[in-house]
PDB file of N, CA, C and O in Angstrom:
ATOM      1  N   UNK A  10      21.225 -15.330   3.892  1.00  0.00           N
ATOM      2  CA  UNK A  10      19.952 -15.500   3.259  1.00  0.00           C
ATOM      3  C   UNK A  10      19.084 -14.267   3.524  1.00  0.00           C
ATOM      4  O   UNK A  10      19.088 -13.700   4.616  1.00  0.00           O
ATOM      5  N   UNK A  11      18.378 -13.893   2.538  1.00  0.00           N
ATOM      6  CA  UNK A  11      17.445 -12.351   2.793  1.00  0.00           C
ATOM      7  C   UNK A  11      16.098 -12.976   2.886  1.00  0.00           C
ATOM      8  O   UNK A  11      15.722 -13.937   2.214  1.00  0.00           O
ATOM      9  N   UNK A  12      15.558 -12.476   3.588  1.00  0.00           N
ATOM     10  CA  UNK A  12      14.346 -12.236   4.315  1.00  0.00           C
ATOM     11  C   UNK A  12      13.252 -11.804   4.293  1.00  0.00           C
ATOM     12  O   UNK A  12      13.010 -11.644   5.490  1.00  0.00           O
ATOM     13  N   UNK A  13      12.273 -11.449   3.668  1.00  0.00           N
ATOM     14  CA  UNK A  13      11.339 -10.782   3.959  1.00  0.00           C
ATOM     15  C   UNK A  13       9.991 -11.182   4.100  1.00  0.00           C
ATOM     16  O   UNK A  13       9.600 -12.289   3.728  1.00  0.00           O
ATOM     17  N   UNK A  14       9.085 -10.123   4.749  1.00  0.00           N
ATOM     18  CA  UNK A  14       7.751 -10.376   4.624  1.00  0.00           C
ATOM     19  C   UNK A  14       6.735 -10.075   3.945  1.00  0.00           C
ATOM     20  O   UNK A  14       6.371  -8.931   3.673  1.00  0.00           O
ATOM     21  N   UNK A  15       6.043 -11.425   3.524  1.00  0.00           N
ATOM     22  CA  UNK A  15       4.886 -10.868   2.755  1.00  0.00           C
ATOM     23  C   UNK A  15       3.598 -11.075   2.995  1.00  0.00           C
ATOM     24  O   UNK A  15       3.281 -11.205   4.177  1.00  0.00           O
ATOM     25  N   UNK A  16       2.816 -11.136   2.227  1.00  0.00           N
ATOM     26  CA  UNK A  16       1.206 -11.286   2.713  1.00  0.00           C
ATOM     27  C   UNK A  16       0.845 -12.775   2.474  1.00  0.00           C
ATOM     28  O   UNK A  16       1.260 -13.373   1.482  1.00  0.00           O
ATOM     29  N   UNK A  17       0.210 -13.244   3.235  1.00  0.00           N
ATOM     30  CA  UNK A  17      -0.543 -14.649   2.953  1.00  0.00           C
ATOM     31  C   UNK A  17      -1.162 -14.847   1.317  1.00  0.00           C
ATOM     32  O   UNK A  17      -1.424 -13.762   0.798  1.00  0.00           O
ATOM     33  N   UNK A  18      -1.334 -15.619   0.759  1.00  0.00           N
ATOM     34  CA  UNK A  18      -2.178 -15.529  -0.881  1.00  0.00           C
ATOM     35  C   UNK A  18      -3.514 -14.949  -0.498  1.00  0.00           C
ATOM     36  O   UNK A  18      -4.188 -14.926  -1.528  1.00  0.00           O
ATOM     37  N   UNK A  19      -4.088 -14.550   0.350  1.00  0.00           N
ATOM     38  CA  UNK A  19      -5.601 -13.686   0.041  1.00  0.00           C
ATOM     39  C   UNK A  19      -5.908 -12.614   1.118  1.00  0.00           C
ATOM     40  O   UNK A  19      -6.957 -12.195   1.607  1.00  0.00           O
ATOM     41  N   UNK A  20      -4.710 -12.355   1.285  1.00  0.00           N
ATOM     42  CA  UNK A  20      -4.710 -11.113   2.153  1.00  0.00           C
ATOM     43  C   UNK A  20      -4.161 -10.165   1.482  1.00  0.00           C
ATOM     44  O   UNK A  20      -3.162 -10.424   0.811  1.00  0.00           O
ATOM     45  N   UNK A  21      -4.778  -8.648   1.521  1.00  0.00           N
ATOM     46  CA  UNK A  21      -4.541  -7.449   0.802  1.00  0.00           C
ATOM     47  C   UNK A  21      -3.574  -6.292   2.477  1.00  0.00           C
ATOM     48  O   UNK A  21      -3.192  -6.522   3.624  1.00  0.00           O
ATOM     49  N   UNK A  22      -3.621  -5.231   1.606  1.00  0.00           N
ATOM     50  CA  UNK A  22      -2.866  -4.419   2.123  1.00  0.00           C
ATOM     51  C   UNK A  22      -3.885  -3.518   3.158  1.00  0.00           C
ATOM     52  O   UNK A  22      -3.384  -2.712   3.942  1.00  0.00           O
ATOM     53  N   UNK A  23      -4.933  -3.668   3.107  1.00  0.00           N
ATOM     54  CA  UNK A  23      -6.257  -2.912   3.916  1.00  0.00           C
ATOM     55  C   UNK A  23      -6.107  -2.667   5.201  1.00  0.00           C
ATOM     56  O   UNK A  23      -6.302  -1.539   5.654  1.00  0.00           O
ATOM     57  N   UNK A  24      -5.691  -3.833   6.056  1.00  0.00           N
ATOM     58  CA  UNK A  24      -5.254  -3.792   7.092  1.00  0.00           C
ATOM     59  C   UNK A  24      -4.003  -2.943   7.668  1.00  0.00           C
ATOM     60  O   UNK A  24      -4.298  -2.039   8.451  1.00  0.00           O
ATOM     61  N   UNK A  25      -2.944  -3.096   7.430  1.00  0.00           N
ATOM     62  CA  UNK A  25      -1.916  -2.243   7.178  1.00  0.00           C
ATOM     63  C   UNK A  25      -1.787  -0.986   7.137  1.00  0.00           C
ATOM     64  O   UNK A  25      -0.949  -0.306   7.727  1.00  0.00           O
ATOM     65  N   UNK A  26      -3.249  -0.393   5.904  1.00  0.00           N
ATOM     66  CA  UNK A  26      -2.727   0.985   5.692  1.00  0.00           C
ATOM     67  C   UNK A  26      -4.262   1.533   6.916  1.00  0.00           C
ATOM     68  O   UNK A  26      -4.278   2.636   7.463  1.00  0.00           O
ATOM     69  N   UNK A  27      -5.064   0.771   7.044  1.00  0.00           N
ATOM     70  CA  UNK A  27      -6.283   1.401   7.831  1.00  0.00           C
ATOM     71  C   UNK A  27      -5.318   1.302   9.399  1.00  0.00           C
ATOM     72  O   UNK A  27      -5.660   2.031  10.330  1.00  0.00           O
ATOM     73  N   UNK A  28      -4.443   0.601   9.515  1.00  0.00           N
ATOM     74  CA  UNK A  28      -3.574   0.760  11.295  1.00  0.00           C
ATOM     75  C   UNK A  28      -2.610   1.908  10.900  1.00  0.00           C
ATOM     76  O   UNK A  28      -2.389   2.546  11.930  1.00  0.00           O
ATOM     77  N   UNK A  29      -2.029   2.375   9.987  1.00  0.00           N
ATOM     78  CA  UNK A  29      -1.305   3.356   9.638  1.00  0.00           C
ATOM     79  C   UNK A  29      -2.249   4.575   9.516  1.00  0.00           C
ATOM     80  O   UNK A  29      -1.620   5.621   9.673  1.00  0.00           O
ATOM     81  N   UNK A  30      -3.742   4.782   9.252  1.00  0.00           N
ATOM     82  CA  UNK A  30      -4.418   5.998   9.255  1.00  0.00           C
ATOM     83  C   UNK A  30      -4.869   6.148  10.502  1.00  0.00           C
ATOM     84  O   UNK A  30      -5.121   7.331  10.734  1.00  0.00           O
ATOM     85  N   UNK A  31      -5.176   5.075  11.842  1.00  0.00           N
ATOM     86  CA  UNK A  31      -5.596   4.906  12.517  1.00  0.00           C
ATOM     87  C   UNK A  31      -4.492   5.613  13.591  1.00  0.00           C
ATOM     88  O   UNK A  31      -4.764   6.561  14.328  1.00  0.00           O
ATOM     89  N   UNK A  32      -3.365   5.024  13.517  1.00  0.00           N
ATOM     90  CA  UNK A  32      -2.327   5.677  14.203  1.00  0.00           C
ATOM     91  C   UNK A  32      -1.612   6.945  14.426  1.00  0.00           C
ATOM     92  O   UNK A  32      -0.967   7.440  15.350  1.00  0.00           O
ATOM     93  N   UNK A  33      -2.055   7.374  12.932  1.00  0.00           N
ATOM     94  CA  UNK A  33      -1.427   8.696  12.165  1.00  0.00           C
ATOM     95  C   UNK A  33      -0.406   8.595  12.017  1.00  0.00           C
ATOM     96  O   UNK A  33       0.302   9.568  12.277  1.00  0.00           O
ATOM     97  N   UNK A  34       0.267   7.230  11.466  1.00  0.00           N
ATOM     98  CA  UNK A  34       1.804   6.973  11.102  1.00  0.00           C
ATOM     99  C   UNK A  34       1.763   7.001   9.288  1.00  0.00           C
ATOM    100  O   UNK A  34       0.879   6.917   8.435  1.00  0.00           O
ATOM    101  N   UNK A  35       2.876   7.128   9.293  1.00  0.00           N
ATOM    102  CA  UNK A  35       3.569   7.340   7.775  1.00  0.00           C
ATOM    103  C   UNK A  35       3.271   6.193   7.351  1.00  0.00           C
ATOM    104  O   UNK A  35       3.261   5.298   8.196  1.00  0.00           O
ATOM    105  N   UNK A  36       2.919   5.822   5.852  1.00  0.00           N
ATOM    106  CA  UNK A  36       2.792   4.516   5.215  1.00  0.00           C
ATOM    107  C   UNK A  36       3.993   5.002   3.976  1.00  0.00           C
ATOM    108  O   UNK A  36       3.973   5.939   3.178  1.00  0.00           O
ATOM    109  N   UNK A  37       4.887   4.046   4.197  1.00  0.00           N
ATOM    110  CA  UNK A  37       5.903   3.859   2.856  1.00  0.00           C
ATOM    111  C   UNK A  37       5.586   2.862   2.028  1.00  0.00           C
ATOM    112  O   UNK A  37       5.620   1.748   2.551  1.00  0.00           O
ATOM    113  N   UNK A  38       5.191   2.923   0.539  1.00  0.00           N
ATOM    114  CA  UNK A  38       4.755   2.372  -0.377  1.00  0.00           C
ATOM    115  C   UNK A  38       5.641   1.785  -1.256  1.00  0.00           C
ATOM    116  O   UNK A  38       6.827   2.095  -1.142  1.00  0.00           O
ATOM    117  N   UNK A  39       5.342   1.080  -2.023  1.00  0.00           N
ATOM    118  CA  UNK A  39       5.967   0.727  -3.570  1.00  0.00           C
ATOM    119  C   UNK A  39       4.505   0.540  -4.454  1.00  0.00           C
ATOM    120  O   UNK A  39       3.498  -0.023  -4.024  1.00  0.00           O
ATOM    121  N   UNK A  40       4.657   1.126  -5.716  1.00  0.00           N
ATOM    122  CA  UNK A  40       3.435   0.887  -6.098  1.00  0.00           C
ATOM    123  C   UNK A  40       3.831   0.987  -7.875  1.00  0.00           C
ATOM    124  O   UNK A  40       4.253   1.968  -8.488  1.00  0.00           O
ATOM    125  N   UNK A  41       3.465  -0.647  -8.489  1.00  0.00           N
ATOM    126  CA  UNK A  41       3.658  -0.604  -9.957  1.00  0.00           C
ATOM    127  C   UNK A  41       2.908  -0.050 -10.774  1.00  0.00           C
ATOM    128  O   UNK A  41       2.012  -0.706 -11.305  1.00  0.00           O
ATOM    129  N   UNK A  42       3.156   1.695 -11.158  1.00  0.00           N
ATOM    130  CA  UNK A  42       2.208   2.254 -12.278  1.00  0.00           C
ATOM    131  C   UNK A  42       3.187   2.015 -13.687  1.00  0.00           C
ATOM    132  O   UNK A  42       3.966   2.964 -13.601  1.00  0.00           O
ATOM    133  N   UNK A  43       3.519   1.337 -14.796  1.00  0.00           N
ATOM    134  CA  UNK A  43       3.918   1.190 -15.858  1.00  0.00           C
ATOM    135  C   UNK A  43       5.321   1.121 -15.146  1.00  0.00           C
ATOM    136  O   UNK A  43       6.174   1.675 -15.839  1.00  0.00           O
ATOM    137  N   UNK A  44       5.795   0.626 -14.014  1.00  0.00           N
ATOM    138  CA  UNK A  44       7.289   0.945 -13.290  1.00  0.00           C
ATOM    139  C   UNK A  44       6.812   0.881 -11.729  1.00  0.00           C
ATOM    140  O   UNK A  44       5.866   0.916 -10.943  1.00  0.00           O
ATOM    141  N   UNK A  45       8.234   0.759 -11.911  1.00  0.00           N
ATOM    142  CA  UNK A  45       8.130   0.509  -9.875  1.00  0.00           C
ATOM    143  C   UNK A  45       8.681   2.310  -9.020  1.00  0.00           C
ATOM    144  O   UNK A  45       9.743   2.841  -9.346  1.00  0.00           O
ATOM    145  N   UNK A  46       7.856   2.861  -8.121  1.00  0.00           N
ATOM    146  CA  UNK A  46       7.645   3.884  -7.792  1.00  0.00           C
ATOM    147  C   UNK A  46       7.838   4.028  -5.867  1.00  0.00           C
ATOM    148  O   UNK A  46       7.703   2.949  -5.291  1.00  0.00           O
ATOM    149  N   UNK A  47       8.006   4.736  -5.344  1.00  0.00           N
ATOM    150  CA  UNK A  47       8.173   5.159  -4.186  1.00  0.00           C
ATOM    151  C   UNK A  47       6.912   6.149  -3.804  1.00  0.00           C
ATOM    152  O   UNK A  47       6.603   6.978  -4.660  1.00  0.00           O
ATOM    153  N   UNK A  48       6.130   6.113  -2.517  1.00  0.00           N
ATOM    154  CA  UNK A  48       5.179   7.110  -1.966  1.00  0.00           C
ATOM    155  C   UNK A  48       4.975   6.614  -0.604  1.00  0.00           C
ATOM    156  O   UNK A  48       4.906   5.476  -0.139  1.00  0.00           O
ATOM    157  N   UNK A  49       4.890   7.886  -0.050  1.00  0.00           N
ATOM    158  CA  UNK A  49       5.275   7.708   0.850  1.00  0.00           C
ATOM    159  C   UNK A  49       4.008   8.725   1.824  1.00  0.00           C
ATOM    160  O   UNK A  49       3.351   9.437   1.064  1.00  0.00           O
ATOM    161  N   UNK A  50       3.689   8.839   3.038  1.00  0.00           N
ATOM    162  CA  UNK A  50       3.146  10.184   3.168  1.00  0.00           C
ATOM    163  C   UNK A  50       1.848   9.187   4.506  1.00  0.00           C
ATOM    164  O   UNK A  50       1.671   7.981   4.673  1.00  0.00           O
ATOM    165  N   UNK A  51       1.014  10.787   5.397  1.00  0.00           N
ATOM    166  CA  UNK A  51      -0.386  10.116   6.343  1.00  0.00           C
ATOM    167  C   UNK A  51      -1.407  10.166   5.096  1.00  0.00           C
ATOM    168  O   UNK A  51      -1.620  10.910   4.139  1.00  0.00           O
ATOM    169  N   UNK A  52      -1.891   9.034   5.601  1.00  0.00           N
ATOM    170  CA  UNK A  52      -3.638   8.333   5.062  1.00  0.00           C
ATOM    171  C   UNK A  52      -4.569   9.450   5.257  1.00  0.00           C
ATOM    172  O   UNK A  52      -5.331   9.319   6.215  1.00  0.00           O
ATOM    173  N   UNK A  53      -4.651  10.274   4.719  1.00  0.00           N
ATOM    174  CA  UNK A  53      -6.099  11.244   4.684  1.00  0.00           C
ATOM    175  C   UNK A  53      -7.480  10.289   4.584  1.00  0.00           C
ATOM    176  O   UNK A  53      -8.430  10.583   5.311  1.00  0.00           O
ATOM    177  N   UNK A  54      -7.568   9.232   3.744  1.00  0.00           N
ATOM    178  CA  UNK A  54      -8.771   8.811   3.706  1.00  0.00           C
ATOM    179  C   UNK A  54      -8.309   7.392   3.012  1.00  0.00           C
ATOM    180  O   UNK A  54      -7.268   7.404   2.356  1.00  0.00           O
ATOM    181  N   UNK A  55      -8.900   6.428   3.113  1.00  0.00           N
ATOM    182  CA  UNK A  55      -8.777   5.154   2.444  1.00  0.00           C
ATOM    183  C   UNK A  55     -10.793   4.956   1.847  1.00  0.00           C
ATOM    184  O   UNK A  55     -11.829   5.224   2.456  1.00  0.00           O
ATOM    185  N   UNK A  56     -10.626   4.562   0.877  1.00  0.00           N
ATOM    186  CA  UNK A  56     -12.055   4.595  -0.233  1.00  0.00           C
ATOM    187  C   UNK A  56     -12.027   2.885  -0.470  1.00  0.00           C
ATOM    188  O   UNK A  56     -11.772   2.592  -1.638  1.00  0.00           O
ATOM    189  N   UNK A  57     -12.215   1.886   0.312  1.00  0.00           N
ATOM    190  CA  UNK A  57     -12.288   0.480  -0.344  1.00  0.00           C
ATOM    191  C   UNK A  57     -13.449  -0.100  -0.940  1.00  0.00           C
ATOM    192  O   UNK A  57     -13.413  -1.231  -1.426  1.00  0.00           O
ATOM    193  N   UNK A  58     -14.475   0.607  -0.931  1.00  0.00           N
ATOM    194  CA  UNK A  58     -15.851   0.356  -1.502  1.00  0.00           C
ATOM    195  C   UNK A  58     -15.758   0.555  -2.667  1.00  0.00           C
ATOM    196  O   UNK A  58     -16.519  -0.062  -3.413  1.00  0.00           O
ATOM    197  N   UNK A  59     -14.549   1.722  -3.356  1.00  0.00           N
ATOM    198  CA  UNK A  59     -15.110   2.526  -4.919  1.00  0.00           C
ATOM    199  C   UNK A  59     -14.794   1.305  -6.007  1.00  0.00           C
ATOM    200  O   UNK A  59     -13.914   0.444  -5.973  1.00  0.00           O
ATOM    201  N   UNK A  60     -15.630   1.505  -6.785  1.00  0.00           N
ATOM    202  CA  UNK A  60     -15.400   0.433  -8.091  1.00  0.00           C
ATOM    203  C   UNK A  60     -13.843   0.303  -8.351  1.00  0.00           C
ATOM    204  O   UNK A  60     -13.398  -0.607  -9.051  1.00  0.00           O
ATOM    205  N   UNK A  61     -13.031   1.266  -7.749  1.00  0.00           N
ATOM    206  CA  UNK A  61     -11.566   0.657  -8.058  1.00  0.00           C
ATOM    207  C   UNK A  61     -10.787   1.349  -6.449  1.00  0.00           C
ATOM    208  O   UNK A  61     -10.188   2.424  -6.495  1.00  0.00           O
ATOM    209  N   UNK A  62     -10.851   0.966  -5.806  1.00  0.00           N
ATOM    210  CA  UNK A  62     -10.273   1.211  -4.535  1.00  0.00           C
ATOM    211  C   UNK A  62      -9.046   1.661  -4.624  1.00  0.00           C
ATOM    212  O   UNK A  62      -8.082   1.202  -5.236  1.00  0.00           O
ATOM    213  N   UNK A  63      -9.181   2.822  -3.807  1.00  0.00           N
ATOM    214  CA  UNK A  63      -7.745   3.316  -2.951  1.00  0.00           C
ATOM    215  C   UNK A  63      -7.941   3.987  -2.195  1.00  0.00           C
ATOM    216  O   UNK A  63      -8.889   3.908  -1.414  1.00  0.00           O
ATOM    217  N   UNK A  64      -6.484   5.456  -2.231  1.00  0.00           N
ATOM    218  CA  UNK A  64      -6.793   6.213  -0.896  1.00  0.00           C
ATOM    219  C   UNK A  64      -5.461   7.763  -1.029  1.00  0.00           C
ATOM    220  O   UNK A  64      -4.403   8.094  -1.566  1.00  0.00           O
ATOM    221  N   UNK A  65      -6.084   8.037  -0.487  1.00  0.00           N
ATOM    222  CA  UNK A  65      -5.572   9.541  -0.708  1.00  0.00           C
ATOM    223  C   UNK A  65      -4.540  10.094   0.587  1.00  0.00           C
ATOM    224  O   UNK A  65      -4.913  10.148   1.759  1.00  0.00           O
ATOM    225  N   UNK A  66      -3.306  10.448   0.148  1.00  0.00           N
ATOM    226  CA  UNK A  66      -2.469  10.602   1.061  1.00  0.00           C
ATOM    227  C   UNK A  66      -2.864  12.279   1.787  1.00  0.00           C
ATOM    228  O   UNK A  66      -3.582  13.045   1.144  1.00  0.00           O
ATOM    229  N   UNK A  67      -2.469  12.563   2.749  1.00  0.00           N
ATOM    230  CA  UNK A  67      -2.333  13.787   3.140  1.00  0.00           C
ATOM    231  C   UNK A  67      -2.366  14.986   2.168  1.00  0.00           C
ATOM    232  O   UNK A  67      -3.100  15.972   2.224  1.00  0.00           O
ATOM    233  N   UNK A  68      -1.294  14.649   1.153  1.00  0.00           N
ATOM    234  CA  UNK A  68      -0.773  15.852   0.406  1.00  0.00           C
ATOM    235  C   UNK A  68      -1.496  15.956  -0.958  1.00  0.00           C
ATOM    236  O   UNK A  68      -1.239  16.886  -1.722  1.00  0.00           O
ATOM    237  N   UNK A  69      -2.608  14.781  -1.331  1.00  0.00           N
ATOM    238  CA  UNK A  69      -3.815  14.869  -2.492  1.00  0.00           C
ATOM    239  C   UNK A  69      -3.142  13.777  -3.178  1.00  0.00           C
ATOM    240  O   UNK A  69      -3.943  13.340  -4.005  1.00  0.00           O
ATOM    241  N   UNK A  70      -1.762  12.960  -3.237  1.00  0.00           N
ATOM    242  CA  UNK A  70      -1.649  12.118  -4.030  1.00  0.00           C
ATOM    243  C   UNK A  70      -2.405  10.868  -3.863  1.00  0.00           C
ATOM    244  O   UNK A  70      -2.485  10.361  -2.745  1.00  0.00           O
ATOM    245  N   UNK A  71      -2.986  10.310  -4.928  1.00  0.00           N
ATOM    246  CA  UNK A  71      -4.033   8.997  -4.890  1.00  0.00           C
ATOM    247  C   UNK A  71      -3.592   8.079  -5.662  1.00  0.00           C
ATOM    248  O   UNK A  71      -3.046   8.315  -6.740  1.00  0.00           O
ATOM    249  N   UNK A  72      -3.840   6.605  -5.048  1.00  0.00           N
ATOM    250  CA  UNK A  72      -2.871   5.689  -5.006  1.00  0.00           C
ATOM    251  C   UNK A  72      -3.886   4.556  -4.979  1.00  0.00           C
ATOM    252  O   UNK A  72      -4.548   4.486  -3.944  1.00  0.00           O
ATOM    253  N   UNK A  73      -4.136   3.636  -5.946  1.00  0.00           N
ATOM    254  CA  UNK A  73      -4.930   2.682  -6.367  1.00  0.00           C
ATOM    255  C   UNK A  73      -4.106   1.425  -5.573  1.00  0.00           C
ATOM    256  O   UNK A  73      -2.935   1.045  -5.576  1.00  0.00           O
ATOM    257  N   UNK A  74      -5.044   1.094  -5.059  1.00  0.00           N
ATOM    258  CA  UNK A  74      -4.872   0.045  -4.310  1.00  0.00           C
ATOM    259  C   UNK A  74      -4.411  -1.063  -4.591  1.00  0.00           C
ATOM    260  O   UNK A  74      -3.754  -1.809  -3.865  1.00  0.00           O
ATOM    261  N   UNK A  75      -4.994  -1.327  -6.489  1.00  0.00           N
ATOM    262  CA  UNK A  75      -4.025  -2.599  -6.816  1.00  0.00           C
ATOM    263  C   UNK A  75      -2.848  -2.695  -7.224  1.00  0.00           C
ATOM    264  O   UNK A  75      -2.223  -3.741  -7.401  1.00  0.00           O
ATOM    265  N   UNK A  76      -2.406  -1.375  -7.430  1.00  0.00           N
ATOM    266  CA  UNK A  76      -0.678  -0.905  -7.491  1.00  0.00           C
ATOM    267  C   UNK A  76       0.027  -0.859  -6.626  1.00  0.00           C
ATOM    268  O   UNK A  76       1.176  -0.424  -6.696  1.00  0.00           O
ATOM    269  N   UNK A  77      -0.716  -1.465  -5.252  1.00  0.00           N
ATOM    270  CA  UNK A  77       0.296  -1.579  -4.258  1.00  0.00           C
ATOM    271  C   UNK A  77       1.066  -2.972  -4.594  1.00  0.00           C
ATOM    272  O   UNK A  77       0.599  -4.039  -4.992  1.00  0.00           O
ATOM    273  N   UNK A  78       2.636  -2.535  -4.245  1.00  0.00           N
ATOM    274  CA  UNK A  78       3.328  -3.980  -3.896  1.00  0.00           C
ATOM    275  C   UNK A  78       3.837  -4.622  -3.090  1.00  0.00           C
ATOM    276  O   UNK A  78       4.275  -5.771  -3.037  1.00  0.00           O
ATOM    277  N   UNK A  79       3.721  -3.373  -2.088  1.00  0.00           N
ATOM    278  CA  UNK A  79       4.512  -3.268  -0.786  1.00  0.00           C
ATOM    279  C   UNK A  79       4.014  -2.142   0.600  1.00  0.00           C
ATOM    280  O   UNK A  79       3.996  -0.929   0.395  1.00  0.00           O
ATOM    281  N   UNK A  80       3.823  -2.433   1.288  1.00  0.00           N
ATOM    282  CA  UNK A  80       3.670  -1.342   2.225  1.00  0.00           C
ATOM    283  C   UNK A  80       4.489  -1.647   3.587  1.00  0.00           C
ATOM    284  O   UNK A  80       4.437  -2.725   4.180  1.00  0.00           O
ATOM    285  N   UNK A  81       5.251  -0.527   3.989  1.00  0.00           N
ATOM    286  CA  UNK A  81       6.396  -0.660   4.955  1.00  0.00           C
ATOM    287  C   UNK A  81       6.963  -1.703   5.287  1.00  0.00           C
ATOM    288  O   UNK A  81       7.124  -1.996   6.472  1.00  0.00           O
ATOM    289  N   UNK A  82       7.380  -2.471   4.265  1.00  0.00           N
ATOM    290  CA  UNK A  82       7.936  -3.674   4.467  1.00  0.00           C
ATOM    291  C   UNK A  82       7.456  -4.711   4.131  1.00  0.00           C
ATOM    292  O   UNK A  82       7.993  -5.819   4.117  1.00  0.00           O
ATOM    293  N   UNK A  83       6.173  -4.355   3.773  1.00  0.00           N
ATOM    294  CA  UNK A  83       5.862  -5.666   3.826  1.00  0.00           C
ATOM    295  C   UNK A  83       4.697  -6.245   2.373  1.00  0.00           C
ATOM    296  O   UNK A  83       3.573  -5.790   2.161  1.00  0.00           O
ATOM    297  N   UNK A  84       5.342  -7.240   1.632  1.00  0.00           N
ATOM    298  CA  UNK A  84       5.670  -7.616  -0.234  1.00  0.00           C
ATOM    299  C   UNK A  84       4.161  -7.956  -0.177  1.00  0.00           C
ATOM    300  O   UNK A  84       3.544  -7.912   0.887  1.00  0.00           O
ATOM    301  N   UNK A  85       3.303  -8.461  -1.927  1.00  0.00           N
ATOM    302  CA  UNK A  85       3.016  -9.337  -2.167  1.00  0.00           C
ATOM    303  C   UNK A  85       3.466 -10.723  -2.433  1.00  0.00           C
ATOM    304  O   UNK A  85       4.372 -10.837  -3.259  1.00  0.00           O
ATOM    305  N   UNK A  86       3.140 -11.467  -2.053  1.00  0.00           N
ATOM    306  CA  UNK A  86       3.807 -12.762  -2.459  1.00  0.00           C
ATOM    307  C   UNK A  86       4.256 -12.947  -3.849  1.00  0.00           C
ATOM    308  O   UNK A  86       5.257 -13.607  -4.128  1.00  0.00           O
ATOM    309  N   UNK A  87       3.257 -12.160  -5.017  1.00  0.00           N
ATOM    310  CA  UNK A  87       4.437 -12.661  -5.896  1.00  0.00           C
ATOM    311  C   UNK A  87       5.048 -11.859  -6.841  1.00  0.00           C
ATOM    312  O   UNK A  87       5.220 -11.862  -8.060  1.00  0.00           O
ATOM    313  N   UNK A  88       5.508 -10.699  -5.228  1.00  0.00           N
ATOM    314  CA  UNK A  88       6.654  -9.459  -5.576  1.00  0.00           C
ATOM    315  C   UNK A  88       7.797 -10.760  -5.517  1.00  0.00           C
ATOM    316  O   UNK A  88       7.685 -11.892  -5.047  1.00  0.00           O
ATOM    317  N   UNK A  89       8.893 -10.102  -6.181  1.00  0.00           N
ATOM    318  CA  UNK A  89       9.964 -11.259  -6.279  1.00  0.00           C
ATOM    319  C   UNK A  89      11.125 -10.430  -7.314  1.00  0.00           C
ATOM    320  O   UNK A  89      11.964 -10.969  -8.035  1.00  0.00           O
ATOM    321  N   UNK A  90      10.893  -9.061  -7.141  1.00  0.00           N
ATOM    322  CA  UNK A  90      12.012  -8.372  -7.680  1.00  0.00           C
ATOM    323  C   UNK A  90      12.993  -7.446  -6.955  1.00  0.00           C
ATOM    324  O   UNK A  90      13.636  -6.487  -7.383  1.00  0.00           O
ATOM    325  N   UNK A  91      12.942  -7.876  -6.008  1.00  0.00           N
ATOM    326  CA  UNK A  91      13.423  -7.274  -4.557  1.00  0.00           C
ATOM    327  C   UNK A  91      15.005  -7.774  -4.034  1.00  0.00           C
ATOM    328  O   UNK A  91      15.454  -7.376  -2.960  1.00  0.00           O
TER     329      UNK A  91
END
């Protein structure tokens, strides 16, 4: 049987990636822009206030927060293509 973890129904990924900028650890992503995508990279800055939240990796790539589906393991609940 496979396994995995996901988020409670009203819990977001905020937590997660603010202990990953906090740490200065790598955040590995999945994130659905018109397709399912890989990113990977350190948290330069996380923006959760902006009228459309996200956050900017080290290397300038920016990554909308509601395109996350996954962060290092760990799903939305109703990821389910895995």
């Amino acid at each position: 049987m496979d396994i995995r973890e996901t988020l409670s129904m009203n819990e977001n990924f905020l937590k997660i990636l603010t202990g990953c900028k906090e740490r200065n650890a790598k955040a590995e992503m999945i994130i659905d822009q018109n397709g399912l995508e890989r990113a990977e990279g350190l948290i330069r800055e996380i923006y959760p206030q902006s009228d459309e939240p996200y956050l900017e990796l080290e290397d300038g790539t920016v990554i909308v927060l509601k395109t996350l589906v996954a962060v290092n393991g760990v799903f939305l609940p109703s990821y389910s293509e895995c």
